[in-house]
Amino acid sequence: MRLDKLLAHTGYGTRKEVKQLITSGVVRINDEICKKIGQAVKIDSDVVTVMNQPVFYQEYYYYILNKPAGIISATEDNYHETVIDWLGPDFSYMELFPVGRLDIDTTGLLLLSNNGQLAHQLLSPKKKVSKRYEAEIEGIVTEEDIEAFSQGLDLEDFISQPAQLLVHSTDEESNRSWIEVEIWEGKFHQVKRMFEKVGKKVLTLKRKSMGPLELEEDLEEGMWRELTEEERNALVPFGYE
Ligand code: URA
């Protein structure tokens, strides 16, 4: 890999800033000052330092964001703040994108990565990756609804696969239910449309898990963290290397 590309991909600035860094003589390869912008670097064996600090190259990055409401699952948008804007400019060199979509008002687990292969696998309908959501519902969710979800619902343009619906609690007075639903596909507005089909409305929706990844309670809304080694290993069947 070219030296300027390596430094740009490890967060040392834009290509222009990186060029200035190299020509200023603070970059060394195997202890020798290197001022050649396009110098070839062997990622696996050369030791590159900037101001005596070693440079660690990573091809792929993986983050879990607890997405807040009000931002969209996209990389850029003319009208709305995106999940990538939310992370801020320090992350731009990673070229992350959201793996899948959550609606603007949906909160919870969103995987951000720059690994396109992995995203493709996790989102492939063939892989039947589980997604678990918690929701507050307007209406009282009944045994019939649970049965209808388990059979699959005719949503006009497609019939949903069987989904597992669990009622945590209901309140007749306020006409509310608190539920958990697990689906193994991910069509646009799927959970909302499934509830609409049984005459109810999703008031809040939060994703709790996606495949082997779980959102833990202590990751506050709006916060993110890198995947743990255990989580990365759990993604091996989906192309994590
Ligand atoms: N289903 C929905 O309706 N919305 C989401 O954001 C995710 C699943």
Short mmCIF file of C-alpha atoms and ligand atoms in Angstrom, two decimals:
data_model
loop_
_atom_site.label_atom_id
_atom_site.label_comp_id
_atom_site.label_asym_id
_atom_site.label_seq_id
_atom_site.Cartn_x
_atom_site.Cartn_y
_atom_site.Cartn_z
CA MET A 1 0.00 0.00 0.00
CA ARG A 2 1.20 3.54 -0.71
CA LEU A 3 2.44 5.43 2.34
CA ASP A 4 0.05 8.37 1.86
CA LYS A 5 -2.89 5.99 1.49
CA LEU A 6 -1.89 4.09 4.61
CA LEU A 7 -1.74 7.27 6.68
CA ALA A 8 -5.01 8.58 5.28
CA HIS A 9 -6.64 5.24 6.12
CA THR A 10 -5.38 5.28 9.68
CA GLY A 11 -6.69 8.71 10.58
CA TYR A 12 -3.69 10.97 9.98
CA GLY A 13 -5.69 13.43 7.91
CA THR A 14 -6.81 14.05 4.38
CA ARG A 15 -4.57 12.98 1.49
CA LYS A 16 -3.29 16.57 1.33
CA GLU A 17 -2.55 16.77 5.06
CA VAL A 18 -0.84 13.41 4.94
CA LYS A 19 1.40 14.57 2.09
CA GLN A 20 2.50 17.53 4.22
CA LEU A 21 3.19 15.19 7.12
CA ILE A 22 5.37 12.95 4.98
CA THR A 23 7.34 15.76 3.36
CA SER A 24 7.93 17.37 6.77
CA GLY A 25 10.12 14.37 7.70
CA VAL A 26 8.23 12.99 10.71
CA VAL A 27 7.32 9.68 9.09
CA ARG A 28 9.71 6.74 9.31
CA ILE A 29 9.62 3.31 7.73
CA ASN A 30 11.70 0.75 9.63
CA ASP A 31 13.43 3.62 11.43
CA GLU A 32 14.42 5.48 8.24
CA ILE A 33 12.85 8.86 7.55
CA CYS A 34 10.73 8.57 4.41
CA LYS A 35 9.74 11.69 2.48
CA LYS A 36 8.42 9.85 -0.55
CA ILE A 37 4.66 10.28 -0.62
CA GLY A 38 3.96 7.24 -2.77
CA GLN A 39 6.47 4.91 -1.07
CA ALA A 40 5.24 1.31 -1.11
CA VAL A 41 4.69 -0.09 2.37
CA LYS A 42 4.41 -3.77 3.25
CA ILE A 43 1.52 -3.73 5.69
CA ASP A 44 2.46 -7.03 7.30
CA SER A 45 6.15 -6.45 7.85
CA ASP A 46 7.16 -2.76 7.64
CA VAL A 47 7.05 -0.70 10.83
CA VAL A 48 5.74 2.77 10.08
CA THR A 49 5.86 5.52 12.71
CA VAL A 50 4.63 9.11 12.75
CA MET A 51 6.44 11.27 15.27
CA ASN A 52 7.77 8.03 16.76
CA GLN A 53 4.26 6.62 17.30
CA PRO A 54 3.59 3.30 15.50
CA VAL A 55 0.87 3.26 12.85
CA PHE A 56 -1.59 0.37 13.13
CA TYR A 57 -3.36 -0.51 9.93
CA GLN A 58 -6.80 -2.06 10.07
CA GLU A 59 -8.70 -2.85 6.90
CA TYR A 60 -12.15 -3.18 8.44
CA TYR A 61 -13.88 -1.43 11.30
CA TYR A 62 -16.95 -2.54 13.22
CA TYR A 63 -19.02 -0.41 15.60
CA ILE A 64 -22.35 -0.84 17.36
CA LEU A 65 -24.32 2.39 17.60
CA ASN A 66 -27.33 2.71 19.87
CA LYS A 67 -29.14 4.84 17.32
CA PRO A 68 -31.16 7.72 18.71
CA ALA A 69 -34.44 8.83 17.10
CA GLY A 70 -34.22 11.69 14.62
CA ILE A 71 -31.23 10.59 12.55
CA ILE A 72 -31.32 8.44 9.46
CA SER A 73 -29.55 5.20 8.55
CA ALA A 74 -27.63 6.52 5.55
CA THR A 75 -24.15 7.82 4.80
CA GLU A 76 -25.25 11.18 3.39
CA ASP A 77 -28.45 13.13 3.05
CA ASN A 78 -29.38 16.68 2.08
CA TYR A 79 -32.06 17.14 4.72
CA HIS A 80 -31.44 14.91 7.70
CA GLU A 81 -28.53 14.16 9.95
CA THR A 82 -27.21 10.69 9.20
CA VAL A 83 -25.71 8.10 11.51
CA ILE A 84 -22.34 8.87 9.89
CA ASP A 85 -22.71 12.61 10.58
CA TRP A 86 -23.59 11.63 14.13
CA LEU A 87 -20.18 9.97 14.67
CA GLY A 88 -18.37 13.11 13.55
CA PRO A 89 -15.41 13.86 11.28
CA ASP A 90 -12.86 11.81 13.27
CA PHE A 91 -14.45 8.68 11.81
CA SER A 92 -14.62 9.76 8.19
CA TYR A 93 -11.40 7.99 7.14
CA MET A 94 -12.98 4.65 8.12
CA GLU A 95 -15.61 4.98 5.39
CA LEU A 96 -18.26 3.35 7.56
CA PHE A 97 -21.82 2.72 6.44
CA PRO A 98 -24.85 1.36 8.28
CA VAL A 99 -25.42 -2.37 7.84
CA GLY A 100 -29.15 -2.29 7.19
CA ARG A 101 -31.73 0.33 7.98
CA LEU A 102 -33.69 1.56 10.92
CA ASP A 103 -36.46 4.13 10.42
CA ILE A 104 -35.76 7.70 11.51
CA ASP A 105 -37.87 7.23 14.65
CA THR A 106 -36.49 3.74 15.49
CA THR A 107 -33.79 3.50 18.13
CA GLY A 108 -31.37 0.76 19.07
CA LEU A 109 -28.73 -1.50 17.64
CA LEU A 110 -27.19 -0.49 14.35
CA LEU A 111 -23.98 -2.06 13.08
CA LEU A 112 -21.61 0.33 11.29
CA SER A 113 -18.79 -1.10 9.22
CA ASN A 114 -16.78 -0.62 6.03
CA ASN A 115 -16.87 -4.35 5.25
CA GLY A 116 -19.20 -4.64 2.26
CA GLN A 117 -18.97 -8.43 2.05
CA LEU A 118 -20.04 -8.82 5.64
CA ALA A 119 -22.92 -6.37 5.17
CA HIS A 120 -24.08 -8.26 2.11
CA GLN A 121 -24.13 -11.54 4.02
CA LEU A 122 -25.84 -10.15 7.11
CA LEU A 123 -28.55 -8.56 4.98
CA SER A 124 -29.05 -11.45 2.59
CA PRO A 125 -32.60 -12.88 2.96
CA LYS A 126 -31.08 -16.33 2.44
CA LYS A 127 -29.12 -16.02 5.69
CA LYS A 128 -32.33 -15.44 7.70
CA VAL A 129 -30.57 -13.28 10.28
CA SER A 130 -32.69 -12.73 13.39
CA LYS A 131 -33.65 -9.20 14.43
CA ARG A 132 -35.31 -8.63 17.78
CA TYR A 133 -37.25 -5.46 18.59
CA GLU A 134 -38.98 -4.05 21.66
CA ALA A 135 -42.00 -1.89 21.02
CA GLU A 136 -44.75 0.06 22.67
CA ILE A 137 -48.01 -0.56 20.86
CA GLU A 138 -51.24 1.40 20.77
CA GLY A 139 -53.84 -1.29 21.35
CA ILE A 140 -54.01 -4.51 23.33
CA VAL A 141 -51.99 -7.25 21.67
CA THR A 142 -53.93 -10.52 21.81
CA GLU A 143 -53.34 -14.25 21.48
CA GLU A 144 -54.83 -13.97 17.96
CA ASP A 145 -52.15 -11.44 17.05
CA ILE A 146 -49.43 -13.78 18.36
CA GLU A 147 -50.91 -16.57 16.26
CA ALA A 148 -51.21 -14.34 13.16
CA PHE A 149 -47.56 -13.24 13.50
CA SER A 150 -46.46 -16.87 13.85
CA GLN A 151 -48.33 -17.80 10.66
CA GLY A 152 -46.94 -14.91 8.58
CA LEU A 153 -49.01 -11.90 7.52
CA ASP A 154 -50.20 -10.93 4.07
CA LEU A 155 -48.83 -7.39 3.65
CA GLU A 156 -50.18 -6.95 0.09
CA ASP A 157 -46.81 -6.80 -1.71
CA PHE A 158 -45.36 -9.74 0.26
CA ILE A 159 -46.26 -12.32 2.87
CA SER A 160 -44.10 -12.00 5.94
CA GLN A 161 -42.22 -15.01 7.22
CA PRO A 162 -43.39 -16.36 10.57
CA ALA A 163 -42.43 -13.99 13.36
CA GLN A 164 -42.31 -14.56 17.09
CA LEU A 165 -44.33 -12.13 19.17
CA LEU A 166 -44.10 -11.97 22.95
CA VAL A 167 -46.29 -9.73 25.10
CA HIS A 168 -44.45 -8.33 28.12
CA SER A 169 -47.39 -6.38 29.55
CA THR A 170 -50.61 -4.62 28.63
CA ASP A 171 -52.57 -1.74 30.15
CA GLU A 172 -56.31 -1.58 29.36
CA GLU A 173 -56.69 1.90 30.77
CA SER A 174 -54.13 3.53 28.47
CA ASN A 175 -54.78 0.96 25.72
CA ARG A 176 -51.08 0.09 25.44
CA SER A 177 -49.02 -3.08 25.08
CA TRP A 178 -45.30 -3.61 25.51
CA ILE A 179 -43.99 -6.38 23.35
CA GLU A 180 -40.95 -8.05 21.87
CA VAL A 181 -40.95 -9.32 18.30
CA GLU A 182 -38.37 -11.39 16.46
CA ILE A 183 -38.22 -11.42 12.68
CA TRP A 184 -35.85 -13.15 10.28
CA GLU A 185 -36.19 -10.76 7.37
CA GLY A 186 -36.01 -7.00 7.04
CA LYS A 187 -38.45 -5.40 4.65
CA PHE A 188 -39.08 -1.64 4.71
CA HIS A 189 -41.19 -0.66 7.79
CA GLN A 190 -41.75 -4.34 8.39
CA VAL A 191 -42.64 -4.35 12.09
CA LYS A 192 -44.87 -1.28 11.75
CA ARG A 193 -46.66 -2.82 8.80
CA MET A 194 -47.18 -6.10 10.62
CA PHE A 195 -48.87 -4.33 13.52
CA GLU A 196 -50.92 -2.17 11.15
CA LYS A 197 -52.16 -5.38 9.57
CA VAL A 198 -53.61 -6.50 12.93
CA GLY A 199 -55.13 -3.05 13.52
CA LYS A 200 -52.52 -1.64 15.89
CA LYS A 201 -49.93 1.08 15.86
CA VAL A 202 -46.25 0.98 16.79
CA LEU A 203 -45.57 3.98 19.04
CA THR A 204 -41.92 3.30 19.79
CA LEU A 205 -39.57 0.74 18.30
CA LYS A 206 -36.13 -0.24 19.52
CA ARG A 207 -33.87 -2.90 18.02
CA LYS A 208 -32.33 -5.10 20.68
CA SER A 209 -30.37 -7.57 18.57
CA MET A 210 -29.22 -8.46 15.10
CA GLY A 211 -27.84 -11.95 14.53
CA PRO A 212 -25.25 -12.60 17.25
CA LEU A 213 -25.03 -8.91 18.23
CA GLU A 214 -26.94 -7.73 21.29
CA LEU A 215 -27.55 -4.20 22.55
CA GLU A 216 -26.67 -4.11 26.22
CA GLU A 217 -28.41 -1.78 28.66
CA ASP A 218 -25.33 0.28 29.51
CA LEU A 219 -24.73 1.54 25.97
CA GLU A 220 -26.78 4.70 26.17
CA GLU A 221 -28.81 6.01 23.28
CA GLY A 222 -26.55 7.97 20.94
CA MET A 223 -23.41 6.15 22.11
CA TRP A 224 -21.30 3.70 20.16
CA ARG A 225 -18.49 1.26 20.77
CA GLU A 226 -16.23 -1.08 18.80
CA LEU A 227 -17.25 -4.73 18.64
CA THR A 228 -15.54 -6.98 21.14
CA GLU A 229 -13.34 -9.84 19.98
CA GLU A 230 -16.09 -12.27 20.96
CA GLU A 231 -18.63 -10.40 18.85
CA ARG A 232 -16.24 -10.26 15.89
CA ASN A 233 -15.68 -14.00 16.16
CA ALA A 234 -19.44 -14.53 16.20
CA LEU A 235 -19.55 -12.76 12.83
CA VAL A 236 -17.18 -15.24 11.17
CA PRO A 237 -20.09 -17.19 9.57
CA PHE A 238 -21.08 -13.88 7.88
CA GLY A 239 -17.67 -13.16 6.41
CA TYR A 240 -15.75 -11.53 9.23
CA GLU A 241 -12.04 -12.23 8.80
N1 URA B 1 -39.39 -2.42 11.25
C1 URA B 1 -39.87 -1.17 11.14
O1 URA B 1 -41.03 -0.97 10.91
N2 URA B 1 -39.00 -0.15 11.28
C2 URA B 1 -37.70 -0.31 11.57
O2 URA B 1 -36.98 0.67 11.73
C3 URA B 1 -37.23 -1.62 11.69
C4 URA B 1 -38.09 -2.66 11.53
#
